[in-house]
Amino acid sequence: MKKAMTISYEIGDSLYLNITNKCPCACTFCIRQNDDGAYGSDPLWLEHQPSLDEIKQNLSQRRLSHYSEIIFCGYGEPTTELELLKQTAKFIRSECQTPIRLNTNGLSDLINKRSTAGDLEGLIDTVSISLNAPTEAEYNAVTRPSLEGSFDAMLKFASEVKNYVPHTAFTVVDVIGEEKIAQSEALADSIGIHLRVRKYIS
């Protein structure tokens, strides 16, 4: 495992933010199971947990207004550092109007032991939540969460966050198959949330 301090990295015309390596899940398809980086980035395993000052210093070297989107998505679950995420989003908002997206496992309430959807209001434009599977048993098999009640907590967070963030979506990876994708779409529709199918990249 190679370590660095890759706080931000580019994919296409988007900027991705790697603010923590902490995560309560061990998803079978997670990109960090395969490599030290993503899509040709430097290693995303952090030498230490970055501070807000370190993140600001890193972002000050980027032309934030030139990206189509800025995305909290690295080798950890961003909401494990919720206050850091919020302060970083506030900093970005003070620098530019580039849309901000949060890619999350949806377990922020369990992680932070309180309702957190409202914390994202005015800071995040899009929340993308990893649904992963249409039932709790299948979700647990794929996501392998360490927190009890993760499936229900994820669905609750999704149903609440859509009231605070302009765009909310679920995601599944295409390797789960057409039948489970259809079941996932039905579940997403029942909550009133769009489902996006991601292509698995080994």
C-alpha positions as a printed NumPy array, in Angstrom:
array([[  0.   ,   0.   ,   0.   ],
       [  1.59 ,   3.241,  -1.183],
       [  0.752,   6.385,   0.778],
       [  0.812,  10.042,  -0.223],
       [ -1.101,  13.244,   0.523],
       [ -3.306,  13.27 ,  -2.542],
       [ -6.089,  15.531,  -1.3  ],
       [ -7.417,  16.411,  -4.756],
       [ -7.174,  14.715,  -8.133],
       [ -8.603,  15.312, -11.585],
       [-10.728,  13.005, -13.728],
       [-11.735,  14.618, -16.994],
       [-12.988,  18.12 , -16.257],
       [-13.989,  17.299, -12.667],
       [-12.022,  17.676,  -9.433],
       [-12.269,  14.924,  -6.81 ],
       [-11.569,  15.495,  -3.111],
       [ -9.97 ,  12.777,  -0.989],
       [-10.483,  14.155,   2.525],
       [-10.323,  10.908,   4.533],
       [ -9.592,   7.184,   4.269],
       [-12.08 ,   6.205,   6.994],
       [-15.033,   4.054,   5.933],
       [-17.4  ,   1.724,   7.83 ],
       [-17.893,  -0.466,   4.745],
       [-15.765,  -2.897,   2.76 ],
       [-17.682,  -3.089,  -0.516],
       [-16.741,  -6.051,  -2.682],
       [-16.466,  -3.843,  -5.785],
       [-14.715,  -0.853,  -4.166],
       [-11.957,   0.538,  -6.351],
       [ -9.598,   0.737,  -3.397],
       [ -9.619,  -3.08 ,  -3.232],
       [ -7.743,  -3.118,  -6.543],
       [ -5.159,  -0.338,  -6.515],
       [ -3.571,   2.509,  -4.595],
       [ -5.11 ,   5.178,  -6.829],
       [ -8.025,   5.87 ,  -9.146],
       [ -7.945,   6.403, -12.907],
       [ -4.222,   7.157, -12.947],
       [ -4.133,   9.375,  -9.846],
       [ -1.312,   9.392,  -7.332],
       [ -1.896,   7.078,  -4.335],
       [ -5.092,   7.965,  -2.461],
       [ -4.048,   6.296,   0.788],
       [ -3.333,   9.32 ,   2.972],
       [ -0.203,   9.601,   5.108],
       [ -2.37 ,  11.261,   7.777],
       [ -5.834,  12.745,   8.171],
       [ -5.64 ,  16.163,   6.471],
       [ -6.63 ,  19.296,   8.341],
       [ -8.842,  22.037,   6.951],
       [ -5.77 ,  24.232,   6.475],
       [ -4.059,  21.502,   4.452],
       [ -7.143,  21.073,   2.297],
       [ -7.443,  24.834,   1.725],
       [ -3.761,  25.036,   0.807],
       [ -4.181,  22.189,  -1.668],
       [ -7.28 ,  23.717,  -3.243],
       [ -5.659,  27.14 ,  -3.488],
       [ -3.364,  25.591,  -6.108],
       [ -6.368,  24.639,  -8.251],
       [ -8.474,  26.87 , -10.486],
       [-11.732,  25.789,  -8.884],
       [-13.972,  27.783, -11.199],
       [-12.618,  25.92 , -14.237],
       [-14.043,  22.515, -13.239],
       [-17.466,  21.306, -14.298],
       [-17.988,  19.749, -10.852],
       [-16.146,  19.286,  -7.558],
       [-16.789,  15.906,  -5.963],
       [-16.158,  14.59 ,  -2.461],
       [-15.021,  11.08 ,  -3.371],
       [-11.74 ,   9.434,  -2.473],
       [-10.563,   6.353,  -0.586],
       [-12.915,   6.918,   2.341],
       [-16.446,   7.94 ,   3.279],
       [-16.503,  11.774,   3.374],
       [-19.177,  11.962,   6.086],
       [-16.859,  10.262,   8.582],
       [-15.318,  13.763,   8.641],
       [-18.605,  15.65 ,   8.382],
       [-17.456,  18.944,   9.894],
       [-14.356,  18.92 ,   7.684],
       [-16.561,  18.216,   4.674],
       [-18.857,  21.126,   5.558],
       [-16.009,  23.571,   6.135],
       [-14.366,  22.51 ,   2.878],
       [-17.634,  22.992,   0.988],
       [-18.02 ,  26.455,   2.567],
       [-14.507,  27.336,   1.423],
       [-15.249,  26.187,  -2.122],
       [-18.492,  28.194,  -2.105],
       [-16.516,  31.281,  -1.094],
       [-14.141,  30.779,  -4.033],
       [-16.429,  29.772,  -6.909],
       [-19.887,  28.682,  -8.025],
       [-18.783,  25.283,  -9.363],
       [-21.39 ,  22.608,  -8.507],
       [-20.429,  20.373,  -5.564],
       [-21.324,  16.698,  -5.357],
       [-21.041,  14.263,  -2.445],
       [-20.551,  10.575,  -3.222],
       [-21.542,   8.725,  -0.059],
       [-22.569,   5.375,   1.369],
       [-25.471,   7.15 ,   3.058],
       [-24.467,   6.109,   6.569],
       [-23.763,   9.6  ,   7.894],
       [-26.488,   9.374,  10.549],
       [-25.063,   6.14 ,  11.975],
       [-21.511,   7.459,  11.793],
       [-22.336,  10.771,  13.477],
       [-25.075,   9.392,  15.761],
       [-27.637,  12.013,  14.74 ],
       [-29.727,  13.166,  11.793],
       [-27.35 ,  14.89 ,   9.37 ],
       [-29.226,  15.465,   6.103],
       [-29.958,  19.096,   6.967],
       [-26.238,  19.787,   7.435],
       [-25.782,  19.633,   3.663],
       [-28.347,  22.298,   2.815],
       [-26.821,  25.161,   0.852],
       [-23.443,  23.422,   0.665],
       [-23.968,  20.425,  -1.62 ],
       [-25.729,  20.477,  -4.996],
       [-25.874,  16.732,  -5.633],
       [-25.776,  13.713,  -3.331],
       [-25.027,  10.322,  -4.905],
       [-25.804,   7.45 ,  -2.516],
       [-24.528,   3.897,  -2.985],
       [-27.644,   1.728,  -2.839],
       [-25.665,  -1.3  ,  -4.043],
       [-28.499,  -3.849,  -3.766],
       [-32.312,  -3.966,  -3.51 ],
       [-32.632,  -5.936,  -0.244],
       [-30.975,  -5.776,   3.149],
       [-29.453,  -9.258,   2.862],
       [-27.953,  -8.553,  -0.549],
       [-26.816,  -5.102,   0.568],
       [-25.   ,  -6.574,   3.572],
       [-23.324,  -9.203,   1.389],
       [-22.061,  -6.621,  -1.105],
       [-21.393,  -3.638,   1.159],
       [-20.163,  -5.512,   4.254],
       [-20.94 ,  -2.664,   6.684],
       [-19.544,  -2.646,  10.196],
       [-22.51 ,  -0.651,  11.545],
       [-25.708,  -2.463,  12.491],
       [-28.86 ,  -1.318,  10.692],
       [-26.943,   0.2  ,   7.792],
       [-29.461,  -0.628,   5.049],
       [-32.412,   1.02 ,   6.8  ],
       [-30.267,   3.961,   7.895],
       [-29.095,   4.517,   4.32 ],
       [-32.682,   4.533,   3.019],
       [-33.762,   6.945,   5.77 ],
       [-30.878,   9.298,   5.024],
       [-31.776,   9.247,   1.329],
       [-35.43 ,  10.015,   1.975],
       [-34.432,  12.982,   4.157],
       [-31.521,  14.437,   2.21 ],
       [-33.607,  14.888,  -0.931],
       [-35.461,  17.605,   1.002],
       [-32.268,  19.611,   1.535],
       [-30.147,  18.991,  -1.57 ],
       [-31.327,  19.924,  -5.095],
       [-30.313,  16.629,  -6.701],
       [-30.26 ,  13.207,  -5.002],
       [-29.582,   9.874,  -6.701],
       [-28.988,   6.246,  -5.811],
       [-26.305,   4.222,  -7.579],
       [-25.761,   0.528,  -8.213],
       [-22.951,  -1.171, -10.103],
       [-23.918,  -3.064, -13.266],
       [-22.337,  -6.332, -12.048],
       [-25.387,  -7.038,  -9.854],
       [-27.326,  -8.065, -12.987],
       [-30.477,  -6.868, -14.751],
       [-32.959,  -8.419, -12.312],
       [-31.416,  -6.789,  -9.256],
       [-31.029,  -3.516, -11.13 ],
       [-34.77 ,  -3.583, -11.889],
       [-35.535,  -4.33 ,  -8.229],
       [-33.226,  -1.509,  -7.159],
       [-34.978,   0.866,  -9.521],
       [-38.349,  -0.088,  -8.052],
       [-37.02 ,   0.574,  -4.547],
       [-35.571,   3.933,  -5.614],
       [-38.858,   4.889,  -7.287],
       [-40.774,   4.065,  -4.103],
       [-38.697,   6.698,  -2.281],
       [-38.863,   9.158,  -5.169],
       [-35.152,   9.055,  -5.987],
       [-33.477,   8.533,  -9.359],
       [-31.307,   5.418,  -9.838],
       [-28.052,   5.599, -11.783],
       [-26.332,   2.401, -12.925],
       [-22.532,   2.608, -12.752],
       [-20.255,   0.513, -14.928],
       [-17.847,  -1.633, -12.935],
       [-14.189,  -0.917, -13.693],
       [-11.775,  -3.585, -12.479]])
